[in-house]
PDB file of C-alpha atoms in Angstrom:
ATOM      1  CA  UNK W  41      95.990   2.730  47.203  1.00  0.00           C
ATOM      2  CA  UNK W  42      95.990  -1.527  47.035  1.00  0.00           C
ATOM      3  CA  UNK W  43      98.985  -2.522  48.688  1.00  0.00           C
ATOM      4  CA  UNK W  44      98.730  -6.119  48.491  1.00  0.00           C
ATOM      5  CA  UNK W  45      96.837  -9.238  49.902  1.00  0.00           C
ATOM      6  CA  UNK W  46      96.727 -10.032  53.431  1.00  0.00           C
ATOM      7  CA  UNK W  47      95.821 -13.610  54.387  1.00  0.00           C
ATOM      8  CA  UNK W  48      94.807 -14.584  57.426  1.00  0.00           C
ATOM      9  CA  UNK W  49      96.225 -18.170  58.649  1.00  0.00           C
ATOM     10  CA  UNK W  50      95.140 -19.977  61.714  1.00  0.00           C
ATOM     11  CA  UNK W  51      96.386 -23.067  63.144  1.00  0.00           C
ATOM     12  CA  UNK W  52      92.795 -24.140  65.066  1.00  0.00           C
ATOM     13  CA  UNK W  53      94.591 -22.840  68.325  1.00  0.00           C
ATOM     14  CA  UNK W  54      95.524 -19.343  68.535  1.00  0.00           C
ATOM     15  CA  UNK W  55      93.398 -18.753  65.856  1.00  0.00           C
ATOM     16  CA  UNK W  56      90.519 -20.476  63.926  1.00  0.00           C
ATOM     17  CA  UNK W  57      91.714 -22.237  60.371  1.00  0.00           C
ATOM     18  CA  UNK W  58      91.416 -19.893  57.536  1.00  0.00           C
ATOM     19  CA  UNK W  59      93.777 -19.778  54.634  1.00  0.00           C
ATOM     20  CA  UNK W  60      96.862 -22.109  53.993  1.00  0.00           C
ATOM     21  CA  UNK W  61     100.110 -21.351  52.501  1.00  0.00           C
ATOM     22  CA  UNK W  62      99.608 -23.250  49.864  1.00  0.00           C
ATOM     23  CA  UNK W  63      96.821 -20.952  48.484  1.00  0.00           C
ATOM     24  CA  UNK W  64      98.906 -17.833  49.228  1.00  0.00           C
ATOM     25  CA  UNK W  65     102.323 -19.473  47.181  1.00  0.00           C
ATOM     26  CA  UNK W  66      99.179 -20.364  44.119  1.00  0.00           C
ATOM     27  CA  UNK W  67      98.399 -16.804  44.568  1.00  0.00           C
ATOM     28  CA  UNK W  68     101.572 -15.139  44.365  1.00  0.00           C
ATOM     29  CA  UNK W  69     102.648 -17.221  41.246  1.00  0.00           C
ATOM     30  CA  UNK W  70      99.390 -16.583  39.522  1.00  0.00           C
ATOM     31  CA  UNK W  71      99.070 -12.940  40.124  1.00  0.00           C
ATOM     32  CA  UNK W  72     102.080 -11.716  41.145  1.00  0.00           C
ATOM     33  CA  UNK W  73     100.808  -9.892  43.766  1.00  0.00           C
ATOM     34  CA  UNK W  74     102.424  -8.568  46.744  1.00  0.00           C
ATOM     35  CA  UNK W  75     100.601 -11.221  49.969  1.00  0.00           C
ATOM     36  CA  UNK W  76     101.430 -10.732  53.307  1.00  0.00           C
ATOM     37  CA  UNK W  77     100.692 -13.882  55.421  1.00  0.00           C
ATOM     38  CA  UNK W  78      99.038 -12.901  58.457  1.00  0.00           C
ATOM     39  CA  UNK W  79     100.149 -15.876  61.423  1.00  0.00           C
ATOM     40  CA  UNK W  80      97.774 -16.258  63.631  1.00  0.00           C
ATOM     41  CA  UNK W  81      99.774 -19.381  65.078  1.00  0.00           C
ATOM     42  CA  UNK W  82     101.592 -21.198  67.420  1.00  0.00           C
ATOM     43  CA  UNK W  83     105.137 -21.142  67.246  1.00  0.00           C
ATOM     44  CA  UNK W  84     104.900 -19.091  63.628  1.00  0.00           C
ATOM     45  CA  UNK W  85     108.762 -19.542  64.048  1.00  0.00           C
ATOM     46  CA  UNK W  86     108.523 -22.920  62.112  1.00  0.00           C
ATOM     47  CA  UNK W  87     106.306 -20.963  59.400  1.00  0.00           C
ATOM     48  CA  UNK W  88     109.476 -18.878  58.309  1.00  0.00           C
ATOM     49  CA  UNK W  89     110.957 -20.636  55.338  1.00  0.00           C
ATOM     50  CA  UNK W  90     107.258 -21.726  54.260  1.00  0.00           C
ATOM     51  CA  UNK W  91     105.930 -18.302  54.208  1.00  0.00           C
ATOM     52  CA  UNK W  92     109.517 -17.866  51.986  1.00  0.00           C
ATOM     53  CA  UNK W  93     109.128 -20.084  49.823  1.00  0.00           C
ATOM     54  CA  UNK W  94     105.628 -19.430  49.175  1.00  0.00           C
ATOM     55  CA  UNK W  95     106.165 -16.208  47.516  1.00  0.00           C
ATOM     56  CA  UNK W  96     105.077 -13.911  50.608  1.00  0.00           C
ATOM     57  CA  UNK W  97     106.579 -10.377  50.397  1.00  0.00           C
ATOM     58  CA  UNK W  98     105.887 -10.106  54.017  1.00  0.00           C
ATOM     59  CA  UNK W  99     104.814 -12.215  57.043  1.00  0.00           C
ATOM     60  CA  UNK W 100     103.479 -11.084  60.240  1.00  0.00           C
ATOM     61  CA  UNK W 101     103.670 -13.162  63.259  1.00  0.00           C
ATOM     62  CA  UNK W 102     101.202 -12.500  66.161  1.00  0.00           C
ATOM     63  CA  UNK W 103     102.745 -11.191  69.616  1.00  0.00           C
ATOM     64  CA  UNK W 104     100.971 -13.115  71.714  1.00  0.00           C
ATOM     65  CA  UNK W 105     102.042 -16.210  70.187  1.00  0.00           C
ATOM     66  CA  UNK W 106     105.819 -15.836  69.573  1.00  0.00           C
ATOM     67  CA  UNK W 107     108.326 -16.814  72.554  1.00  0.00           C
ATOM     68  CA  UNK W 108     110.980 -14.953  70.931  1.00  0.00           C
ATOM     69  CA  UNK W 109     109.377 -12.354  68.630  1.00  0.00           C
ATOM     70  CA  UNK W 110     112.578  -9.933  68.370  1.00  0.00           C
ATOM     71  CA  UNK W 111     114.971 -13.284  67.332  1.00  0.00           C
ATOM     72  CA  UNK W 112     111.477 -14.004  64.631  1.00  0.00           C
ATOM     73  CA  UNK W 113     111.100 -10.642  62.845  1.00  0.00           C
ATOM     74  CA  UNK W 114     114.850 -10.693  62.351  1.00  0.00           C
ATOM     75  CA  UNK W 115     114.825 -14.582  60.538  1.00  0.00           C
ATOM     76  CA  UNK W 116     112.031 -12.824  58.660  1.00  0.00           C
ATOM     77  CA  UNK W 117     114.203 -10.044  56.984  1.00  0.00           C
ATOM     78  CA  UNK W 118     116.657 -12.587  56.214  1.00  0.00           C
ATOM     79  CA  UNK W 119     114.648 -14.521  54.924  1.00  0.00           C
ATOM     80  CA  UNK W 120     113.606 -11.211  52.268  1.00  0.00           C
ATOM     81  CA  UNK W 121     110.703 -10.298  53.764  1.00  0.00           C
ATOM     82  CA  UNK W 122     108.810  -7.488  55.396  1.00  0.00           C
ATOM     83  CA  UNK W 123     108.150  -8.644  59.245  1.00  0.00           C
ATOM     84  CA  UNK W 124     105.550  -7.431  60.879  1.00  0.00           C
ATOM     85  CA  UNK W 125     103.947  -8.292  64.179  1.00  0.00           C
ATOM     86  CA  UNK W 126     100.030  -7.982  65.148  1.00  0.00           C
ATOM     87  CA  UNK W 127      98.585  -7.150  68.484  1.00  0.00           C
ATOM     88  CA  UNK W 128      95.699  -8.451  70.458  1.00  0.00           C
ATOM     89  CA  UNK W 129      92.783  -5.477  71.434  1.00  0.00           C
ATOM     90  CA  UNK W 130      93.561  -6.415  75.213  1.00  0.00           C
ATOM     91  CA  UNK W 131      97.938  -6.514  74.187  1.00  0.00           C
ATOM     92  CA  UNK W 132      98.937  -3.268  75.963  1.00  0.00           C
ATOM     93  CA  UNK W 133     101.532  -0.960  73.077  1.00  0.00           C
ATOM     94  CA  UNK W 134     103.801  -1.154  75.957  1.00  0.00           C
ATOM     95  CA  UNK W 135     104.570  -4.634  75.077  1.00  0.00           C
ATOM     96  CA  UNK W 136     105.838  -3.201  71.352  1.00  0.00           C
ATOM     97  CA  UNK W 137     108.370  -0.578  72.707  1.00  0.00           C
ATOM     98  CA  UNK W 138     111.493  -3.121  72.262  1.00  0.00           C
ATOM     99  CA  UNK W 139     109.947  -4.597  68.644  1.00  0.00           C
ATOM    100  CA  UNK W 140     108.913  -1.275  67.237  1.00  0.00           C
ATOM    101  CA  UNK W 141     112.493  -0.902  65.204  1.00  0.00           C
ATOM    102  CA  UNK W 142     112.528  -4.440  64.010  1.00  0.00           C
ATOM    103  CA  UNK W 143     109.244  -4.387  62.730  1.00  0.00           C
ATOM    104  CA  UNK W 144     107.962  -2.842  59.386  1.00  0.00           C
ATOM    105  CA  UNK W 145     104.593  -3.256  59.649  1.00  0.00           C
ATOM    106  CA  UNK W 146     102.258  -3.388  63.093  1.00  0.00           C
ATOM    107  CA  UNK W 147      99.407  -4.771  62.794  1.00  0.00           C
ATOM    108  CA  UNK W 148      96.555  -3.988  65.267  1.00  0.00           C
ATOM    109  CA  UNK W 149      93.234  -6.330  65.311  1.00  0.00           C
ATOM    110  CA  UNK W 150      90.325  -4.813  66.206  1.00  0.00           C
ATOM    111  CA  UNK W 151      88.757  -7.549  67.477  1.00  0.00           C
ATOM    112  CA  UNK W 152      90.027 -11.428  69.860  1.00  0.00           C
ATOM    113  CA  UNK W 153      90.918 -13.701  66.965  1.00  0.00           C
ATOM    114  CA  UNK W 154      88.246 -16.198  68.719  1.00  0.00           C
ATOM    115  CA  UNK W 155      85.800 -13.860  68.336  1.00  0.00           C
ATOM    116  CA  UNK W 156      82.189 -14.314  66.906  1.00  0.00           C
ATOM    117  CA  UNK W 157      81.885 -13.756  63.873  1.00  0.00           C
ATOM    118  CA  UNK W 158      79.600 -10.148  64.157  1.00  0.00           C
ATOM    119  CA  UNK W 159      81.995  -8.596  66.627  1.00  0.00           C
ATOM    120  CA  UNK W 160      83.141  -5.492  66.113  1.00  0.00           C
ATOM    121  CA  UNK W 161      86.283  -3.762  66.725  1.00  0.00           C
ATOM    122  CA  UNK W 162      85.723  -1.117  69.816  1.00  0.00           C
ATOM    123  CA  UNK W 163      86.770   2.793  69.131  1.00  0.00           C
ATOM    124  CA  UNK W 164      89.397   2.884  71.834  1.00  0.00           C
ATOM    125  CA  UNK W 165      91.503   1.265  68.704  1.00  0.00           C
ATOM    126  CA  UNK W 166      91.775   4.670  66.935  1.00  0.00           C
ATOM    127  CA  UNK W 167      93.585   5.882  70.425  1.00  0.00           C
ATOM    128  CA  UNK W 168      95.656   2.753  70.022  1.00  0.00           C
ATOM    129  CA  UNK W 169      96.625   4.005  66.684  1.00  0.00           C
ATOM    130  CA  UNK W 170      97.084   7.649  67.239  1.00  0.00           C
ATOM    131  CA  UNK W 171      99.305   6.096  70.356  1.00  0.00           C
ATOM    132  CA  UNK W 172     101.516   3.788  67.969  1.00  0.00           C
ATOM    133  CA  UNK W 173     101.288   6.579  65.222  1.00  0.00           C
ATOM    134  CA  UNK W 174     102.864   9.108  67.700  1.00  0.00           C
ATOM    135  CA  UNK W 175     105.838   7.148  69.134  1.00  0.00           C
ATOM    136  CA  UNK W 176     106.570   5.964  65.026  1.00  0.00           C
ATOM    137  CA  UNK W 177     107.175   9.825  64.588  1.00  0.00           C
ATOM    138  CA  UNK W 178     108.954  10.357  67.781  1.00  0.00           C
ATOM    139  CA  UNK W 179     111.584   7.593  67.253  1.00  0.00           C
ATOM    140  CA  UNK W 180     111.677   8.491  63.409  1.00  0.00           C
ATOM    141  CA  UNK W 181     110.812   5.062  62.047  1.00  0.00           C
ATOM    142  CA  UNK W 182     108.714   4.339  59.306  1.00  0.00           C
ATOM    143  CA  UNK W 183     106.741   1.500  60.665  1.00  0.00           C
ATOM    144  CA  UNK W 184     102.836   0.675  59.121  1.00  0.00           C
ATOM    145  CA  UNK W 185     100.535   0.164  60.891  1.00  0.00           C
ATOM    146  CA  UNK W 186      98.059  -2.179  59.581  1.00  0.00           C
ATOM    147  CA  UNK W 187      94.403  -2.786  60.561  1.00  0.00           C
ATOM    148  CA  UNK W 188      92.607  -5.822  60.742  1.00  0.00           C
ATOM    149  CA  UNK W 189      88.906  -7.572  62.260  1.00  0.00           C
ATOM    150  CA  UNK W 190      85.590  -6.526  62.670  1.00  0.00           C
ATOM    151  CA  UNK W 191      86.090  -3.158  61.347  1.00  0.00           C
ATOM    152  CA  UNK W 192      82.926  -0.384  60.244  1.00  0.00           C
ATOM    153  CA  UNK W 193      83.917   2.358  57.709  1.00  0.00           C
ATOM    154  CA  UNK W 194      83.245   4.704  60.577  1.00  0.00           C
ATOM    155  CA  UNK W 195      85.972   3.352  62.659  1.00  0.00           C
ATOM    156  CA  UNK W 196      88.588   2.369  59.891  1.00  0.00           C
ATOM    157  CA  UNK W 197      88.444   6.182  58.411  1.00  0.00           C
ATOM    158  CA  UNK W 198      89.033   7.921  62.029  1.00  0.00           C
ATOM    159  CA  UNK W 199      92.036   5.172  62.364  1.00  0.00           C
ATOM    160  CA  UNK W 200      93.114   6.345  58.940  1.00  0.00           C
ATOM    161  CA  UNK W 201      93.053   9.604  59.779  1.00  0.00           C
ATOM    162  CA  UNK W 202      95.246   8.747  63.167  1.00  0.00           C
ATOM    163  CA  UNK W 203      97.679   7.216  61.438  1.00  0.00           C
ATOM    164  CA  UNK W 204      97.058   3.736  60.148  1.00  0.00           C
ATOM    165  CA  UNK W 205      98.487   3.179  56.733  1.00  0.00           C
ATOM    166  CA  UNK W 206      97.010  -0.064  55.689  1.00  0.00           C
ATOM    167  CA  UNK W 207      93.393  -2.051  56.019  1.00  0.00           C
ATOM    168  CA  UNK W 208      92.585  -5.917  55.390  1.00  0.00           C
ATOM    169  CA  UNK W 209      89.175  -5.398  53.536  1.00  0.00           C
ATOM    170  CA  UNK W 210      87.561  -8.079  56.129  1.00  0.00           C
ATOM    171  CA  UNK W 211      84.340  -9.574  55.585  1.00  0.00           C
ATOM    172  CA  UNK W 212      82.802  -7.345  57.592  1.00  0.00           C
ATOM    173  CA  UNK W 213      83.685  -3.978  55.845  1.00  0.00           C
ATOM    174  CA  UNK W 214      82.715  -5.544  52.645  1.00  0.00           C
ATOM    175  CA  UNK W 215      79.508  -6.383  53.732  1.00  0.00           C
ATOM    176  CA  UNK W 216      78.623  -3.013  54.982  1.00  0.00           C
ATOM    177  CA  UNK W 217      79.253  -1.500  51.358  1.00  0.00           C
ATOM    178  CA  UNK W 218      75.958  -3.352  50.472  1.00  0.00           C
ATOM    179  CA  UNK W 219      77.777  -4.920  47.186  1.00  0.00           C
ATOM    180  CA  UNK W 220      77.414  -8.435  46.534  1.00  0.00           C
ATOM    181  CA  UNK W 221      80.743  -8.897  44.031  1.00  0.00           C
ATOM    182  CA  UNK W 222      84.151  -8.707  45.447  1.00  0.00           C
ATOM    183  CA  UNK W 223      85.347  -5.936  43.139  1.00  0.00           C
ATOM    184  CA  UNK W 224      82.443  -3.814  43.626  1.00  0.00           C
ATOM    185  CA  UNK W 225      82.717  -3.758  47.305  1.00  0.00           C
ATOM    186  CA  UNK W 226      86.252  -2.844  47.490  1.00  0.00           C
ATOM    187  CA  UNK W 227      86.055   0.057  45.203  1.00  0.00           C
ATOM    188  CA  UNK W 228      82.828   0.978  47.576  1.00  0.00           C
ATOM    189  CA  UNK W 229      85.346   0.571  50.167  1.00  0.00           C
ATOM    190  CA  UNK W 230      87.385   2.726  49.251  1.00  0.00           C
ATOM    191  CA  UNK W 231      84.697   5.386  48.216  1.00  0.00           C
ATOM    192  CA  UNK W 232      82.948   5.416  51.590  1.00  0.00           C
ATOM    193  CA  UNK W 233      86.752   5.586  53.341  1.00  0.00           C
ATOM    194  CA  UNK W 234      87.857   8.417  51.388  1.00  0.00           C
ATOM    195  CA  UNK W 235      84.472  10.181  52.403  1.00  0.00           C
ATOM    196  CA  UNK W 236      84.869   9.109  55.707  1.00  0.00           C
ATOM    197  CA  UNK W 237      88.130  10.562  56.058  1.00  0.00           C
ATOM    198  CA  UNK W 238      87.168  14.054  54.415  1.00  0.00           C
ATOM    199  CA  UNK W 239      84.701  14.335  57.957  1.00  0.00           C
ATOM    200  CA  UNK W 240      87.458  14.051  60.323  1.00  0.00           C
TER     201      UNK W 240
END
């Protein structure tokens, strides 16, 4: 099922530049689509009211880069939005277990934010999921968890079938459909996922 657009936004420090809010709030008034601002940032505390007032139905802030991530995700569901916080591949889940109740969605990159651009995310994140999936069940939440960076169909659909409930269609996955327009390689993505997942 589409659930949305997710757009990555880097500040040139904890994350290269991508998207700015000012496309995402264009976005949301144009389409009226759910977006969910992905902050790769430094100090994505200041980026509360912005991501607000922009339109975004939810904004997740990256662990790594919040000094208080609990006090964060709580401005963030005042501010009437989903929170959600993303983890680095080398971020143990550990780090998580006081979050994991404030947070609606998790989102877990598969690959360094500074990575090149052909990396690809490493299997030991369908563990991480199955890991996060399992302790959503045990403490009865009902947390996402949200995939994103150099993913393969191969990998996303074992993920899937661990436990992750949502996928940013990155460049990469795209590009593996074969399809040049955007349209066709998202339904392909979907296709090849929901064949994937009928192997596991």
């Amino acid at each position: 099922n589409f659930g949305g657009l997710v757009f990555p936004i880097g500040d040139g420090e904890a994350a290269p530049f991508s998207a700015s809010l000012d496309v995402v709030g264009s976005v949301s008034a144009k389409t009226g689509l759910s977006c969910n601002a992905l902050m790769l940032t430094r100090h994505p505390e200041r980026h509360v009211n912005a991501c607000a007032a922009a339109g975004c139905a939810a904004m997740t802030i990256s662990l790594e880069d919040a000094a208080h991530p609990h006090r964060i995700l709580t401005r963030i569901k005042e501010s009437g939005m989903s929170a959600g916080i993303a983890l680095n591949p080398a971020t143990s889940l550990v780090a998580l277990e006081y979050l994991l109740d404030k947070a609606d969605i998790v989102c877990l990159l598969g690959v360094e934010p500074w990575s090149a651009d052909d990396a690809k995310a490493a299997p030991a994140l369908i563990e991480r999921v199955k890991m996060l999936s399992e302790n959503i069940r045990y403490r009865e939440l009902r947390t996402d968890i949200m995939l994103y960076g150099g993913l393969s169909i191969h990998i996303t659909g074992k993920a899937i079938a661990a436990g992750a409930s949502r996928v940013v269609l990155d460049r990469q996955l795209m590009e593996e459909t074969g399809q040049k327009s955007f349209v066709d390689a998202a339904n392909m993505c979907f296709t090849l996922l929901h064949e994937a997942l009928e192997k596991t």
